[in-house]
Amino acid sequence: RKILISDEPFAHLHDSTLEKMARFIKEILCGKMGLQCCIVSHSTVLGNYADQVIVVTRDEQGVSHVS
């Protein structure tokens, strides 16, 4: 399976445009083209379109935690 990995690809988009791009990725790239997409983002909007969300946080000691 082909995988598309993107780090903050929509960082400078308005939320309404971000939602259009998220729908495009979900419907066209993943749905019709069969790509598996891994997108790193600080946007909570993208999480609404994701099959799975992984949250990484950092504690006071600087240790990262995945949930």
PDB file of C-alpha atoms in Angstrom:
ATOM      1  CA  ARG A   1       0.000   0.000   0.000  1.00  0.00           C
ATOM      2  CA  LYS A   2       1.290   3.462  -0.850  1.00  0.00           C
ATOM      3  CA  ILE A   3       1.669   5.908   2.033  1.00  0.00           C
ATOM      4  CA  LEU A   4       1.629   9.726   1.979  1.00  0.00           C
ATOM      5  CA  ILE A   5       3.334  11.298   5.007  1.00  0.00           C
ATOM      6  CA  SER A   6       2.897  15.054   5.530  1.00  0.00           C
ATOM      7  CA  ASP A   7       4.180  17.327   8.291  1.00  0.00           C
ATOM      8  CA  GLU A   8       1.914  20.365   8.828  1.00  0.00           C
ATOM      9  CA  PRO A   9       0.827  20.561   5.152  1.00  0.00           C
ATOM     10  CA  PHE A  10      -2.035  22.974   5.896  1.00  0.00           C
ATOM     11  CA  ALA A  11      -0.474  25.105   8.623  1.00  0.00           C
ATOM     12  CA  HIS A  12      -1.280  28.394   6.885  1.00  0.00           C
ATOM     13  CA  LEU A  13      -4.817  27.641   5.688  1.00  0.00           C
ATOM     14  CA  HIS A  14      -8.034  29.065   7.104  1.00  0.00           C
ATOM     15  CA  ASP A  15     -10.203  26.433   8.851  1.00  0.00           C
ATOM     16  CA  SER A  16     -12.812  26.450   6.055  1.00  0.00           C
ATOM     17  CA  THR A  17     -10.132  25.725   3.434  1.00  0.00           C
ATOM     18  CA  LEU A  18      -8.546  23.186   5.750  1.00  0.00           C
ATOM     19  CA  GLU A  19     -11.845  21.287   5.923  1.00  0.00           C
ATOM     20  CA  LYS A  20     -12.081  21.210   2.115  1.00  0.00           C
ATOM     21  CA  MET A  21      -8.567  19.808   1.897  1.00  0.00           C
ATOM     22  CA  ALA A  22      -9.292  17.248   4.612  1.00  0.00           C
ATOM     23  CA  ARG A  23     -12.367  16.060   2.698  1.00  0.00           C
ATOM     24  CA  PHE A  24     -10.292  15.858  -0.501  1.00  0.00           C
ATOM     25  CA  ILE A  25      -7.667  13.726   1.218  1.00  0.00           C
ATOM     26  CA  LYS A  26     -10.266  11.445   2.813  1.00  0.00           C
ATOM     27  CA  GLU A  27     -12.493  11.031  -0.246  1.00  0.00           C
ATOM     28  CA  ILE A  28     -10.047  11.157  -3.156  1.00  0.00           C
ATOM     29  CA  LEU A  29      -6.546  10.271  -1.987  1.00  0.00           C
ATOM     30  CA  CYS A  30      -7.566   7.667   0.593  1.00  0.00           C
ATOM     31  CA  GLY A  31     -10.963   6.579  -0.705  1.00  0.00           C
ATOM     32  CA  LYS A  32     -10.581   6.479  -4.490  1.00  0.00           C
ATOM     33  CA  MET A  33      -6.795   6.222  -4.865  1.00  0.00           C
ATOM     34  CA  GLY A  34      -6.251   3.904  -1.909  1.00  0.00           C
ATOM     35  CA  LEU A  35      -3.431   5.896  -0.312  1.00  0.00           C
ATOM     36  CA  GLN A  36      -2.780   5.612   3.381  1.00  0.00           C
ATOM     37  CA  CYS A  37      -2.162   9.132   4.733  1.00  0.00           C
ATOM     38  CA  CYS A  38      -0.259  10.065   7.870  1.00  0.00           C
ATOM     39  CA  ILE A  39      -0.555  13.768   8.639  1.00  0.00           C
ATOM     40  CA  VAL A  40       1.215  15.522  11.492  1.00  0.00           C
ATOM     41  CA  SER A  41      -0.717  18.601  12.581  1.00  0.00           C
ATOM     42  CA  HIS A  42      -1.574  20.897  15.464  1.00  0.00           C
ATOM     43  CA  SER A  43      -5.036  21.376  13.954  1.00  0.00           C
ATOM     44  CA  THR A  44      -7.955  19.742  15.742  1.00  0.00           C
ATOM     45  CA  VAL A  45     -10.060  20.173  12.570  1.00  0.00           C
ATOM     46  CA  LEU A  46      -8.148  17.407  10.771  1.00  0.00           C
ATOM     47  CA  GLY A  47      -8.977  14.992  13.562  1.00  0.00           C
ATOM     48  CA  ASN A  48     -12.629  15.153  12.537  1.00  0.00           C
ATOM     49  CA  TYR A  49     -11.733  13.453   9.242  1.00  0.00           C
ATOM     50  CA  ALA A  50      -9.234  10.931  10.572  1.00  0.00           C
ATOM     51  CA  ASP A  51      -9.735   7.213  11.007  1.00  0.00           C
ATOM     52  CA  GLN A  52      -7.300   7.330  13.903  1.00  0.00           C
ATOM     53  CA  VAL A  53      -5.801  10.173  15.963  1.00  0.00           C
ATOM     54  CA  ILE A  54      -2.616   9.831  17.983  1.00  0.00           C
ATOM     55  CA  VAL A  55      -1.947  12.622  20.491  1.00  0.00           C
ATOM     56  CA  VAL A  56       1.588  13.335  21.702  1.00  0.00           C
ATOM     57  CA  THR A  57       2.005  15.472  24.812  1.00  0.00           C
ATOM     58  CA  ARG A  58       5.056  16.488  26.828  1.00  0.00           C
ATOM     59  CA  ASP A  59       5.167  16.576  30.630  1.00  0.00           C
ATOM     60  CA  GLU A  60       7.027  19.026  32.885  1.00  0.00           C
ATOM     61  CA  GLN A  61      10.202  16.951  32.691  1.00  0.00           C
ATOM     62  CA  GLY A  62      10.143  17.079  28.877  1.00  0.00           C
ATOM     63  CA  VAL A  63       9.141  13.442  28.438  1.00  0.00           C
ATOM     64  CA  SER A  64       6.768  12.762  25.541  1.00  0.00           C
ATOM     65  CA  HIS A  65       3.664  10.630  26.047  1.00  0.00           C
ATOM     66  CA  VAL A  66       1.500   9.060  23.338  1.00  0.00           C
ATOM     67  CA  SER A  67      -2.233   8.522  23.794  1.00  0.00           C
TER      68      SER A  67
END
